[in-house]
mmCIF file of C-alpha atoms in Angstrom:
data_model
loop_
_atom_site.group_PDB
_atom_site.id
_atom_site.type_symbol
_atom_site.label_atom_id
_atom_site.label_comp_id
_atom_site.label_asym_id
_atom_site.label_seq_id
_atom_site.Cartn_x
_atom_site.Cartn_y
_atom_site.Cartn_z
ATOM 1 C CA UNK A 6 22.550 -32.756 7.385
ATOM 2 C CA UNK A 7 19.597 -35.104 7.899
ATOM 3 C CA UNK A 8 18.074 -38.248 6.457
ATOM 4 C CA UNK A 9 14.300 -38.200 6.070
ATOM 5 C CA UNK A 10 11.904 -40.965 5.106
ATOM 6 C CA UNK A 11 8.771 -39.644 3.379
ATOM 7 C CA UNK A 12 5.885 -42.095 3.152
ATOM 8 C CA UNK A 13 3.486 -41.085 0.398
ATOM 9 C CA UNK A 14 3.877 -39.884 -3.179
ATOM 10 C CA UNK A 15 0.598 -38.142 -3.990
ATOM 11 C CA UNK A 16 -0.003 -34.459 -4.679
ATOM 12 C CA UNK A 17 0.828 -33.163 -1.183
ATOM 13 C CA UNK A 18 3.847 -35.430 -0.760
ATOM 14 C CA UNK A 19 5.173 -34.337 -4.146
ATOM 15 C CA UNK A 20 5.086 -30.693 -3.053
ATOM 16 C CA UNK A 21 6.787 -31.477 0.267
ATOM 17 C CA UNK A 22 9.502 -33.442 -1.536
ATOM 18 C CA UNK A 23 10.086 -30.625 -4.050
ATOM 19 C CA UNK A 24 10.448 -28.139 -1.183
ATOM 20 C CA UNK A 25 12.755 -30.393 0.851
ATOM 21 C CA UNK A 26 14.999 -30.662 -2.190
ATOM 22 C CA UNK A 27 15.326 -26.858 -2.209
ATOM 23 C CA UNK A 28 17.045 -27.010 1.208
ATOM 24 C CA UNK A 29 19.674 -29.683 0.660
ATOM 25 C CA UNK A 30 21.811 -28.337 3.497
ATOM 26 C CA UNK A 31 19.145 -29.653 5.906
ATOM 27 C CA UNK A 32 17.440 -32.382 3.863
ATOM 28 C CA UNK A 33 20.660 -34.012 2.689
ATOM 29 C CA UNK A 34 19.057 -37.408 1.990
ATOM 30 C CA UNK A 35 15.458 -38.366 1.232
ATOM 31 C CA UNK A 36 13.872 -41.770 0.759
ATOM 32 C CA UNK A 37 10.494 -41.589 -1.002
ATOM 33 C CA UNK A 38 8.352 -44.622 -0.190
ATOM 34 C CA UNK A 39 4.895 -45.636 -1.360
ATOM 35 C CA UNK A 40 2.831 -48.685 -2.197
ATOM 36 C CA UNK A 41 3.462 -47.857 -5.869
ATOM 37 C CA UNK A 42 7.239 -47.555 -6.191
ATOM 38 C CA UNK A 43 7.084 -46.491 -9.842
ATOM 39 C CA UNK A 44 5.535 -43.159 -8.781
ATOM 40 C CA UNK A 45 8.439 -42.606 -6.384
ATOM 41 C CA UNK A 46 10.984 -43.525 -9.060
ATOM 42 C CA UNK A 47 9.431 -41.081 -11.532
ATOM 43 C CA UNK A 48 9.489 -38.179 -9.073
ATOM 44 C CA UNK A 49 13.038 -38.951 -7.935
ATOM 45 C CA UNK A 50 14.231 -39.050 -11.548
ATOM 46 C CA UNK A 51 12.632 -35.652 -12.232
ATOM 47 C CA UNK A 52 14.213 -34.026 -9.176
ATOM 48 C CA UNK A 53 17.656 -35.637 -9.149
ATOM 49 C CA UNK A 54 19.250 -33.282 -11.741
ATOM 50 C CA UNK A 55 17.900 -30.207 -9.907
ATOM 51 C CA UNK A 56 18.999 -30.874 -6.327
ATOM 52 C CA UNK A 57 21.987 -31.828 -4.220
ATOM 53 C CA UNK A 58 19.721 -33.917 -1.981
ATOM 54 C CA UNK A 59 20.461 -37.627 -2.368
ATOM 55 C CA UNK A 60 17.224 -39.341 -3.408
ATOM 56 C CA UNK A 61 16.330 -43.001 -3.028
ATOM 57 C CA UNK A 62 13.003 -44.826 -3.314
ATOM 58 C CA UNK A 63 11.301 -47.816 -1.721
ATOM 59 C CA UNK A 64 8.103 -49.812 -1.864
ATOM 60 C CA UNK A 65 6.075 -50.087 1.346
ATOM 61 C CA UNK A 66 2.568 -50.987 2.401
ATOM 62 C CA UNK A 67 2.013 -48.496 5.219
ATOM 63 C CA UNK A 68 -0.898 -50.575 6.538
ATOM 64 C CA UNK A 69 1.661 -53.215 7.550
ATOM 65 C CA UNK A 70 3.586 -52.176 10.674
ATOM 66 C CA UNK A 71 6.337 -54.718 10.105
ATOM 67 C CA UNK A 72 6.986 -53.478 6.561
ATOM 68 C CA UNK A 73 7.338 -49.916 7.865
ATOM 69 C CA UNK A 74 9.641 -51.096 10.679
ATOM 70 C CA UNK A 75 11.824 -52.981 8.194
ATOM 71 C CA UNK A 76 12.073 -49.921 5.944
ATOM 72 C CA UNK A 77 12.949 -47.586 8.823
ATOM 73 C CA UNK A 78 15.610 -49.961 10.126
ATOM 74 C CA UNK A 79 17.062 -50.313 6.648
ATOM 75 C CA UNK A 80 17.154 -46.576 5.872
ATOM 76 C CA UNK A 81 17.885 -45.245 9.405
ATOM 77 C CA UNK A 82 16.202 -41.832 9.031
ATOM 78 C CA UNK A 83 16.240 -38.973 11.516
ATOM 79 C CA UNK A 84 12.546 -38.312 10.870
ATOM 80 C CA UNK A 85 9.584 -40.071 9.268
ATOM 81 C CA UNK A 86 7.190 -37.756 7.418
ATOM 82 C CA UNK A 87 3.839 -39.490 7.025
ATOM 83 C CA UNK A 88 2.158 -37.887 4.019
ATOM 84 C CA UNK A 89 0.130 -40.967 3.178
ATOM 85 C CA UNK A 90 -3.509 -41.522 4.156
ATOM 86 C CA UNK A 91 -4.761 -40.707 7.676
ATOM 87 C CA UNK A 92 -5.863 -44.339 7.908
ATOM 88 C CA UNK A 93 -2.171 -45.208 8.290
ATOM 89 C CA UNK A 94 -1.196 -42.776 11.061
ATOM 90 C CA UNK A 95 -1.235 -45.354 13.856
ATOM 91 C CA UNK A 96 0.722 -48.061 12.056
ATOM 92 C CA UNK A 97 3.461 -45.562 11.153
ATOM 93 C CA UNK A 98 3.516 -44.169 14.715
ATOM 94 C CA UNK A 99 3.884 -47.733 16.024
ATOM 95 C CA UNK A 100 6.797 -48.320 13.641
ATOM 96 C CA UNK A 101 8.500 -45.074 14.700
ATOM 97 C CA UNK A 102 8.233 -46.077 18.358
ATOM 98 C CA UNK A 103 9.668 -49.508 17.598
ATOM 99 C CA UNK A 104 12.622 -47.932 15.778
ATOM 100 C CA UNK A 105 13.219 -44.837 17.948
ATOM 101 C CA UNK A 106 12.509 -42.232 15.261
ATOM 102 C CA UNK A 107 10.621 -38.916 15.361
ATOM 103 C CA UNK A 108 7.294 -38.746 13.518
ATOM 104 C CA UNK A 109 5.078 -36.169 11.817
ATOM 105 C CA UNK A 110 1.919 -36.144 9.690
ATOM 106 C CA UNK A 111 -0.509 -33.705 8.043
ATOM 107 C CA UNK A 112 -3.926 -34.979 9.210
ATOM 108 C CA UNK A 113 -5.238 -36.802 12.245
ATOM 109 C CA UNK A 114 -6.226 -40.432 12.354
ATOM 110 C CA UNK A 115 -9.477 -41.798 11.029
ATOM 111 C CA UNK A 116 -10.288 -45.445 10.289
ATOM 112 C CA UNK A 117 -10.705 -46.817 6.808
ATOM 113 C CA UNK A 118 -13.393 -49.255 7.917
ATOM 114 C CA UNK A 119 -15.942 -47.353 9.988
ATOM 115 C CA UNK A 120 -18.042 -50.517 10.363
ATOM 116 C CA UNK A 121 -15.319 -52.355 12.309
ATOM 117 C CA UNK A 122 -17.078 -53.438 15.567
ATOM 118 C CA UNK A 123 -14.099 -52.794 17.876
ATOM 119 C CA UNK A 124 -13.504 -49.286 16.488
ATOM 120 C CA UNK A 125 -17.254 -48.615 16.382
ATOM 121 C CA UNK A 126 -17.683 -49.290 20.111
ATOM 122 C CA UNK A 127 -14.912 -46.807 21.003
ATOM 123 C CA UNK A 128 -16.233 -44.272 18.493
ATOM 124 C CA UNK A 129 -19.790 -44.394 19.823
ATOM 125 C CA UNK A 130 -18.550 -43.854 23.389
ATOM 126 C CA UNK A 131 -16.537 -40.856 22.206
ATOM 127 C CA UNK A 132 -19.611 -39.442 20.465
ATOM 128 C CA UNK A 133 -21.535 -39.637 23.738
ATOM 129 C CA UNK A 134 -18.692 -38.286 25.886
ATOM 130 C CA UNK A 135 -17.360 -35.549 23.585
ATOM 131 C CA UNK A 136 -20.520 -34.471 21.789
ATOM 132 C CA UNK A 137 -19.456 -34.632 18.119
ATOM 133 C CA UNK A 138 -19.781 -37.467 15.616
ATOM 134 C CA UNK A 139 -16.951 -36.913 13.089
ATOM 135 C CA UNK A 140 -14.972 -40.056 12.327
ATOM 136 C CA UNK A 141 -11.663 -38.238 12.735
ATOM 137 C CA UNK A 142 -10.383 -36.987 16.090
ATOM 138 C CA UNK A 143 -7.138 -36.694 18.031
ATOM 139 C CA UNK A 144 -7.925 -39.178 20.812
ATOM 140 C CA UNK A 145 -6.300 -42.122 19.029
ATOM 141 C CA UNK A 146 -3.008 -40.289 18.544
ATOM 142 C CA UNK A 147 -3.094 -38.447 21.879
ATOM 143 C CA UNK A 148 -3.149 -41.924 23.445
ATOM 144 C CA UNK A 149 0.495 -42.192 22.316
ATOM 145 C CA UNK A 150 1.648 -39.188 24.392
ATOM 146 C CA UNK A 151 3.314 -41.105 27.191
ATOM 147 C CA UNK A 152 4.813 -43.684 24.825
ATOM 148 C CA UNK A 153 6.602 -41.000 22.788
ATOM 149 C CA UNK A 154 7.575 -39.027 25.881
ATOM 150 C CA UNK A 155 9.035 -42.112 27.570
ATOM 151 C CA UNK A 156 10.956 -42.967 24.380
ATOM 152 C CA UNK A 157 12.340 -39.409 24.130
ATOM 153 C CA UNK A 158 10.707 -38.956 20.729
ATOM 154 C CA UNK A 159 8.607 -36.177 19.218
ATOM 155 C CA UNK A 160 5.411 -36.742 17.229
ATOM 156 C CA UNK A 161 4.075 -33.662 15.415
ATOM 157 C CA UNK A 162 0.437 -34.017 14.397
ATOM 158 C CA UNK A 163 -1.417 -32.275 11.584
ATOM 159 C CA UNK A 164 1.272 -30.055 10.094
ATOM 160 C CA UNK A 165 -0.462 -29.021 6.878
ATOM 161 C CA UNK A 166 -2.313 -25.735 6.470
ATOM 162 C CA UNK A 167 -5.584 -26.545 8.178
ATOM 163 C CA UNK A 168 -4.767 -28.221 10.460
ATOM 164 C CA UNK A 169 -1.261 -26.860 10.888
ATOM 165 C CA UNK A 170 -0.667 -23.277 9.830
ATOM 166 C CA UNK A 171 -4.054 -22.215 11.202
ATOM 167 C CA UNK A 172 -2.952 -23.451 14.633
ATOM 168 C CA UNK A 173 0.353 -21.578 14.303
ATOM 169 C CA UNK A 174 -1.675 -18.457 13.451
ATOM 170 C CA UNK A 175 -3.613 -18.994 16.691
ATOM 171 C CA UNK A 176 -0.419 -19.425 18.716
ATOM 172 C CA UNK A 177 1.021 -16.290 17.083
ATOM 173 C CA UNK A 178 -2.112 -14.274 17.877
ATOM 174 C CA UNK A 179 -2.017 -15.469 21.480
ATOM 175 C CA UNK A 180 1.686 -14.659 21.806
ATOM 176 C CA UNK A 181 1.819 -11.282 20.059
ATOM 177 C CA UNK A 182 -1.648 -9.782 19.566
ATOM 178 C CA UNK A 183 -3.906 -10.655 22.517
ATOM 179 C CA UNK A 184 -3.933 -11.031 26.286
ATOM 180 C CA UNK A 185 -7.008 -13.240 25.864
ATOM 181 C CA UNK A 186 -8.761 -14.615 22.780
ATOM 182 C CA UNK A 187 -12.553 -14.799 22.823
ATOM 183 C CA UNK A 188 -13.475 -16.117 19.359
ATOM 184 C CA UNK A 189 -11.657 -17.785 16.472
ATOM 185 C CA UNK A 190 -13.111 -18.197 12.976
ATOM 186 C CA UNK A 191 -11.004 -20.287 10.600
ATOM 187 C CA UNK A 192 -11.826 -19.521 6.957
ATOM 188 C CA UNK A 193 -10.698 -21.776 4.095
ATOM 189 C CA UNK A 194 -11.454 -20.385 0.644
ATOM 190 C CA UNK A 195 -10.497 -22.051 -2.622
ATOM 191 C CA UNK A 196 -11.310 -19.657 -5.447
ATOM 192 C CA UNK A 197 -9.739 -21.917 -8.073
ATOM 193 C CA UNK A 198 -11.459 -23.333 -11.152
ATOM 194 C CA UNK A 199 -10.200 -26.627 -12.638
ATOM 195 C CA UNK A 200 -12.805 -26.799 -15.405
ATOM 196 C CA UNK A 201 -14.234 -30.205 -14.473
ATOM 197 C CA UNK A 202 -17.905 -30.676 -13.657
ATOM 198 C CA UNK A 203 -16.814 -32.366 -10.412
ATOM 199 C CA UNK A 204 -13.434 -33.105 -8.840
ATOM 200 C CA UNK A 205 -11.886 -32.883 -5.380
ATOM 201 C CA UNK A 206 -8.734 -30.877 -4.660
ATOM 202 C CA UNK A 207 -7.275 -33.506 -2.341
ATOM 203 C CA UNK A 208 -7.813 -37.211 -1.702
ATOM 204 C CA UNK A 209 -11.492 -37.868 -2.568
ATOM 205 C CA UNK A 210 -11.953 -40.446 0.188
ATOM 206 C CA UNK A 211 -10.920 -37.955 2.854
ATOM 207 C CA UNK A 212 -12.465 -34.867 1.252
ATOM 208 C CA UNK A 213 -15.931 -36.282 0.596
ATOM 209 C CA UNK A 214 -16.216 -37.965 3.991
ATOM 210 C CA UNK A 215 -15.205 -34.727 5.690
ATOM 211 C CA UNK A 216 -17.673 -32.427 3.963
ATOM 212 C CA UNK A 217 -20.654 -34.815 4.051
ATOM 213 C CA UNK A 218 -20.396 -35.286 7.841
ATOM 214 C CA UNK A 219 -22.378 -33.217 10.377
ATOM 215 C CA UNK A 220 -20.823 -29.843 11.134
ATOM 216 C CA UNK A 221 -19.830 -28.816 14.648
ATOM 217 C CA UNK A 222 -18.267 -25.920 16.517
ATOM 218 C CA UNK A 223 -16.999 -25.195 20.017
ATOM 219 C CA UNK A 224 -18.934 -22.720 22.128
ATOM 220 C CA UNK A 225 -18.887 -22.013 25.868
ATOM 221 C CA UNK A 226 -16.987 -25.186 26.717
ATOM 222 C CA UNK A 227 -18.955 -27.704 24.671
ATOM 223 C CA UNK A 228 -19.511 -29.007 21.152
ATOM 224 C CA UNK A 229 -22.586 -27.954 19.204
ATOM 225 C CA UNK A 230 -23.372 -30.259 16.292
ATOM 226 C CA UNK A 231 -25.493 -29.303 13.283
ATOM 227 C CA UNK A 232 -26.663 -31.065 10.095
ATOM 228 C CA UNK A 233 -24.104 -31.046 7.272
ATOM 229 C CA UNK A 234 -23.941 -27.773 5.346
ATOM 230 C CA UNK A 235 -26.766 -26.209 7.365
ATOM 231 C CA UNK A 236 -24.924 -23.003 8.358
ATOM 232 C CA UNK A 237 -23.958 -20.834 5.398
ATOM 233 C CA UNK A 238 -22.235 -17.460 5.337
ATOM 234 C CA UNK A 239 -20.865 -15.215 2.587
ATOM 235 C CA UNK A 240 -17.465 -13.535 2.865
ATOM 236 C CA UNK A 241 -15.448 -11.189 0.661
ATOM 237 C CA UNK A 242 -12.001 -12.782 0.481
ATOM 238 C CA UNK A 243 -8.930 -10.724 -0.388
ATOM 239 C CA UNK A 244 -7.878 -11.363 -4.028
ATOM 240 C CA UNK A 245 -10.686 -13.917 -4.476
ATOM 241 C CA UNK A 246 -13.938 -12.035 -3.931
ATOM 242 C CA UNK A 247 -17.330 -12.964 -2.521
ATOM 243 C CA UNK A 248 -17.793 -16.680 -1.826
ATOM 244 C CA UNK A 249 -20.351 -18.856 -0.056
ATOM 245 C CA UNK A 250 -18.859 -20.771 2.849
ATOM 246 C CA UNK A 251 -20.257 -23.482 5.106
ATOM 247 C CA UNK A 252 -19.552 -24.468 8.696
ATOM 248 C CA UNK A 253 -17.769 -27.840 8.975
ATOM 249 C CA UNK A 254 -16.292 -29.918 11.744
ATOM 250 C CA UNK A 255 -12.493 -29.723 11.556
ATOM 251 C CA UNK A 256 -9.831 -31.341 13.676
ATOM 252 C CA UNK A 257 -7.918 -28.263 14.820
ATOM 253 C CA UNK A 258 -10.964 -27.028 16.726
ATOM 254 C CA UNK A 259 -10.484 -29.936 19.133
ATOM 255 C CA UNK A 260 -6.869 -29.145 20.005
ATOM 256 C CA UNK A 261 -7.338 -25.357 20.025
ATOM 257 C CA UNK A 262 -10.184 -25.645 22.555
ATOM 258 C CA UNK A 263 -7.792 -27.576 24.789
ATOM 259 C CA UNK A 264 -4.742 -25.353 24.333
ATOM 260 C CA UNK A 265 -6.471 -21.946 24.369
ATOM 261 C CA UNK A 266 -8.886 -22.665 27.235
ATOM 262 C CA UNK A 267 -10.232 -19.120 27.567
ATOM 263 C CA UNK A 268 -11.679 -19.124 24.037
ATOM 264 C CA UNK A 269 -15.484 -18.873 23.986
ATOM 265 C CA UNK A 270 -16.135 -19.991 20.415
ATOM 266 C CA UNK A 271 -14.211 -21.659 17.581
ATOM 267 C CA UNK A 272 -15.726 -22.198 14.140
ATOM 268 C CA UNK A 273 -14.394 -23.515 10.813
ATOM 269 C CA UNK A 274 -15.800 -22.459 7.441
ATOM 270 C CA UNK A 275 -14.943 -23.746 3.946
ATOM 271 C CA UNK A 276 -16.104 -22.384 0.593
ATOM 272 C CA UNK A 277 -18.025 -24.549 -1.900
ATOM 273 C CA UNK A 278 -19.735 -23.848 -5.193
ATOM 274 C CA UNK A 279 -23.297 -25.016 -5.801
ATOM 275 C CA UNK A 280 -22.214 -27.482 -8.507
ATOM 276 C CA UNK A 281 -19.866 -29.234 -6.075
ATOM 277 C CA UNK A 282 -22.578 -29.482 -3.416
ATOM 278 C CA UNK A 283 -25.183 -30.804 -5.855
ATOM 279 C CA UNK A 284 -22.824 -33.512 -7.109
ATOM 280 C CA UNK A 285 -21.848 -34.458 -3.548
ATOM 281 C CA UNK A 286 -25.465 -34.729 -2.368
ATOM 282 C CA UNK A 287 -26.370 -36.880 -5.349
ATOM 283 C CA UNK A 288 -23.419 -39.207 -4.733
ATOM 284 C CA UNK A 289 -24.318 -39.456 -1.046
ATOM 285 C CA UNK A 290 -27.977 -40.178 -1.834
ATOM 286 C CA UNK A 291 -27.072 -43.150 -4.050
ATOM 287 C CA UNK A 292 -24.560 -44.554 -1.542
ATOM 288 C CA UNK A 293 -21.334 -43.707 -3.370
ATOM 289 C CA UNK A 294 -19.762 -42.079 -0.290
ATOM 290 C CA UNK A 295 -20.127 -45.234 1.796
ATOM 291 C CA UNK A 296 -17.053 -46.996 3.205
ATOM 292 C CA UNK A 297 -18.957 -50.251 3.756
ATOM 293 C CA UNK A 298 -18.069 -52.896 1.132
ATOM 294 C CA UNK A 299 -20.792 -54.114 -1.214
ATOM 295 C CA UNK A 300 -20.744 -57.255 -3.321
ATOM 296 C CA UNK A 301 -20.737 -56.698 -7.068
ATOM 297 C CA UNK A 302 -20.309 -59.559 -9.536
ATOM 298 C CA UNK A 303 -18.647 -61.705 -6.899
ATOM 299 C CA UNK A 304 -16.256 -59.033 -5.662
ATOM 300 C CA UNK A 305 -16.250 -56.859 -2.544
ATOM 301 C CA UNK A 306 -16.120 -53.184 -3.597
ATOM 302 C CA UNK A 307 -15.976 -50.126 -1.330
ATOM 303 C CA UNK A 308 -18.158 -47.477 -3.033
ATOM 304 C CA UNK A 309 -16.033 -44.445 -2.143
ATOM 305 C CA UNK A 310 -12.869 -46.223 -3.332
ATOM 306 C CA UNK A 311 -14.554 -47.009 -6.643
ATOM 307 C CA UNK A 312 -15.618 -43.359 -6.900
ATOM 308 C CA UNK A 313 -12.034 -42.276 -6.209
ATOM 309 C CA UNK A 314 -10.885 -44.369 -9.194
ATOM 310 C CA UNK A 315 -13.401 -42.577 -11.443
ATOM 311 C CA UNK A 316 -12.629 -39.007 -10.368
ATOM 312 C CA UNK A 317 -9.683 -36.944 -11.639
ATOM 313 C CA UNK A 318 -6.516 -37.445 -9.599
ATOM 314 C CA UNK A 319 -6.033 -34.289 -7.480
ATOM 315 C CA UNK A 320 -2.340 -34.383 -8.421
ATOM 316 C CA UNK A 321 -3.353 -33.903 -12.079
ATOM 317 C CA UNK A 322 -5.286 -30.671 -11.510
ATOM 318 C CA UNK A 323 -2.278 -28.329 -11.472
ATOM 319 C CA UNK A 324 -2.066 -27.465 -15.183
ATOM 320 C CA UNK A 325 -5.751 -26.575 -15.486
ATOM 321 C CA UNK A 326 -6.532 -24.909 -12.124
ATOM 322 C CA UNK A 327 -6.601 -21.118 -12.163
ATOM 323 C CA UNK A 328 -7.412 -18.681 -9.373
ATOM 324 C CA UNK A 329 -6.301 -18.338 -5.764
ATOM 325 C CA UNK A 330 -6.792 -19.757 -2.288
ATOM 326 C CA UNK A 331 -7.198 -17.649 0.845
ATOM 327 C CA UNK A 332 -6.904 -19.402 4.224
ATOM 328 C CA UNK A 333 -6.624 -17.790 7.629
ATOM 329 C CA UNK A 334 -8.030 -16.978 11.061
ATOM 330 C CA UNK A 335 -10.097 -14.066 12.360
ATOM 331 C CA UNK A 336 -9.831 -13.365 16.086
ATOM 332 C CA UNK A 337 -11.656 -11.257 18.617
ATOM 333 C CA UNK A 338 -10.364 -10.724 22.125
ATOM 334 C CA UNK A 339 -8.727 -8.247 24.464
ATOM 335 C CA UNK A 340 -5.361 -6.505 24.621
ATOM 336 C CA UNK A 341 -4.461 -4.171 27.508
ATOM 337 C CA UNK A 342 -8.093 -4.250 28.618
ATOM 338 C CA UNK A 343 -9.465 -3.128 25.235
ATOM 339 C CA UNK A 344 -11.465 -5.029 22.610
ATOM 340 C CA UNK A 345 -9.416 -6.036 19.591
ATOM 341 C CA UNK A 346 -9.840 -7.832 16.257
ATOM 342 C CA UNK A 347 -7.127 -9.405 14.115
ATOM 343 C CA UNK A 348 -6.993 -11.393 10.862
ATOM 344 C CA UNK A 349 -3.952 -13.360 9.684
ATOM 345 C CA UNK A 350 -4.111 -15.257 6.399
ATOM 346 C CA UNK A 351 -2.301 -16.415 3.276
ATOM 347 C CA UNK A 352 -3.235 -15.961 -0.382
ATOM 348 C CA UNK A 353 -1.799 -18.543 -2.776
ATOM 349 C CA UNK A 354 -2.036 -18.587 -6.583
ATOM 350 C CA UNK A 355 -2.739 -21.936 -8.283
ATOM 351 C CA UNK A 356 -0.732 -21.211 -11.432
ATOM 352 C CA UNK A 357 2.256 -19.838 -9.493
ATOM 353 C CA UNK A 358 2.342 -23.122 -7.570
ATOM 354 C CA UNK A 359 2.095 -25.141 -10.758
ATOM 355 C CA UNK A 360 4.991 -23.316 -12.389
ATOM 356 C CA UNK A 361 7.164 -23.850 -9.300
ATOM 357 C CA UNK A 362 6.420 -27.459 -8.335
ATOM 358 C CA UNK A 363 3.824 -28.789 -10.807
ATOM 359 C CA UNK A 364 0.978 -28.651 -8.275
ATOM 360 C CA UNK A 365 -2.238 -26.758 -7.646
ATOM 361 C CA UNK A 366 -2.431 -24.517 -4.567
ATOM 362 C CA UNK A 367 -4.436 -26.899 -2.356
ATOM 363 C CA UNK A 368 -1.602 -29.433 -2.428
ATOM 364 C CA UNK A 369 0.973 -26.631 -2.182
ATOM 365 C CA UNK A 370 -0.583 -25.107 0.922
ATOM 366 C CA UNK A 371 -0.400 -28.501 2.642
ATOM 367 C CA UNK A 372 2.981 -29.674 1.346
ATOM 368 C CA UNK A 373 4.933 -26.501 2.166
ATOM 369 C CA UNK A 374 3.901 -26.500 5.871
ATOM 370 C CA UNK A 375 4.809 -30.191 6.068
ATOM 371 C CA UNK A 376 8.326 -29.333 4.898
ATOM 372 C CA UNK A 377 8.519 -26.376 7.291
ATOM 373 C CA UNK A 378 7.394 -28.549 10.210
ATOM 374 C CA UNK A 379 10.074 -31.082 9.342
ATOM 375 C CA UNK A 380 12.567 -28.208 9.171
ATOM 376 C CA UNK A 381 11.601 -27.169 12.714
ATOM 377 C CA UNK A 382 12.137 -30.709 14.032
ATOM 378 C CA UNK A 383 15.389 -31.379 12.185
ATOM 379 C CA UNK A 384 16.996 -28.068 13.213
ATOM 380 C CA UNK A 385 15.928 -28.460 16.848
ATOM 381 C CA UNK A 386 13.701 -25.372 16.870
ATOM 382 C CA UNK A 387 10.800 -27.626 17.849
ATOM 383 C CA UNK A 388 12.076 -30.348 20.130
ATOM 384 C CA UNK A 389 10.138 -31.842 23.014
ATOM 385 C CA UNK A 390 9.404 -35.506 23.720
ATOM 386 C CA UNK A 391 5.742 -36.390 23.430
ATOM 387 C CA UNK A 392 2.843 -35.955 20.993
ATOM 388 C CA UNK A 393 1.972 -32.374 20.019
ATOM 389 C CA UNK A 394 -0.105 -30.260 17.690
ATOM 390 C CA UNK A 395 1.382 -27.217 15.984
ATOM 391 C CA UNK A 396 0.028 -24.554 18.377
ATOM 392 C CA UNK A 397 1.956 -26.132 21.256
ATOM 393 C CA UNK A 398 5.279 -25.001 19.745
ATOM 394 C CA UNK A 399 6.755 -21.525 19.206
ATOM 395 C CA UNK A 400 5.032 -20.155 16.081
ATOM 396 C CA UNK A 401 7.683 -17.548 15.227
ATOM 397 C CA UNK A 402 10.337 -19.677 13.443
ATOM 398 C CA UNK A 403 7.639 -21.714 11.682
ATOM 399 C CA UNK A 404 5.844 -18.653 10.297
ATOM 400 C CA UNK A 405 9.192 -17.149 9.307
ATOM 401 C CA UNK A 406 9.964 -20.316 7.332
ATOM 402 C CA UNK A 407 6.528 -20.187 5.669
ATOM 403 C CA UNK A 408 7.179 -16.547 4.698
ATOM 404 C CA UNK A 409 10.487 -17.589 3.156
ATOM 405 C CA UNK A 410 9.423 -20.768 1.356
ATOM 406 C CA UNK A 411 6.231 -19.766 -0.398
ATOM 407 C CA UNK A 412 3.349 -19.041 2.001
ATOM 408 C CA UNK A 413 3.840 -15.487 3.306
ATOM 409 C CA UNK A 414 1.346 -14.171 5.841
ATOM 410 C CA UNK A 415 -0.925 -11.159 5.415
ATOM 411 C CA UNK A 416 -2.469 -9.284 8.347
ATOM 412 C CA UNK A 417 -5.414 -6.985 9.057
ATOM 413 C CA UNK A 418 -6.308 -5.285 12.348
ATOM 414 C CA UNK A 419 -9.767 -4.210 11.167
ATOM 415 C CA UNK A 420 -11.296 -7.230 9.435
ATOM 416 C CA UNK A 421 -14.929 -7.786 8.594
ATOM 417 C CA UNK A 422 -16.199 -10.288 11.160
ATOM 418 C CA UNK A 423 -18.256 -13.368 10.325
ATOM 419 C CA UNK A 424 -21.786 -13.220 11.758
#
């Protein structure tokens, strides 16, 4: 019996809320909060007749620490699930510390305003020290480790699929399949077709910034950075088929390199069609991916925010998206002195997700792990004061919950390796 405050009411949050409402014996009360309360009210009204979970709603500006503190103190939750924008991670963490409440999110912090001089100075130092230039990294949230530990609180970072499940796959491989892991390739394939000329499957601001940034991977104890989309491979994905995939920087590489120190190389690949890439390059060339405000007819407009308003809402893609996703990790390493390979992954069908929760599979594969992570915290299966990523906890109960609630694992001990 737990009370949970969920901040966010977009596509991923909607999935997480649907799944929480399927386990009313744990999620006995939920408060859905967002800047736009009408969205929360609509979702709560849809779910109320179908669940025993008590649903309430609230309006909150998650950029305002005091508003979040006031809401937490009013609702008194056992856990705050941050499924809003990664820009808001730090303000919500600050509010949780002020109120003595556990915290979790689905993506690590990045700033909304990358031109802010104070942030820029810290960022540029990190680029020099760490060797990669992505705007998002764990350092800002890892700085809260001692604060959460001293307060006796747990903060769970990045509990979606990637990051999230992919890190649990790594912990599972380390625990059950290998004595030492040498290489990890994380493969994220979306074989779905939504029928639009161009649309993003999750928040456009986050998605487009992520894929237009330089790629990077971890090899022999250091970061190697490459121009965006400059390393391409083809892979034959189970139940999807042959797809082109490109090496990207991704946040879980950073924590995995720290927590699996013997690993020699970690790479992350994501599939893209040529139409998507051509649209993205055109938008980047004309400045539409910029986060720096421009003046237009007397108003300050952020180009990527304006673009977001023009693109289809990712939450609306469910009815028209057909096909499957395939996300997982391929490992090489040693077991009992012998070379070994192992592949653990999930295949998820867009239309199956839509018929269950009204969502496409990209939102589903992020929202279900968020619920399962919350389940681990609320039932005490993951409980340790401090700030942690998923691979730092026991993967077994988490993967068991994923198997049960919609994202069952598949395994291969003879996979085709990525060159």
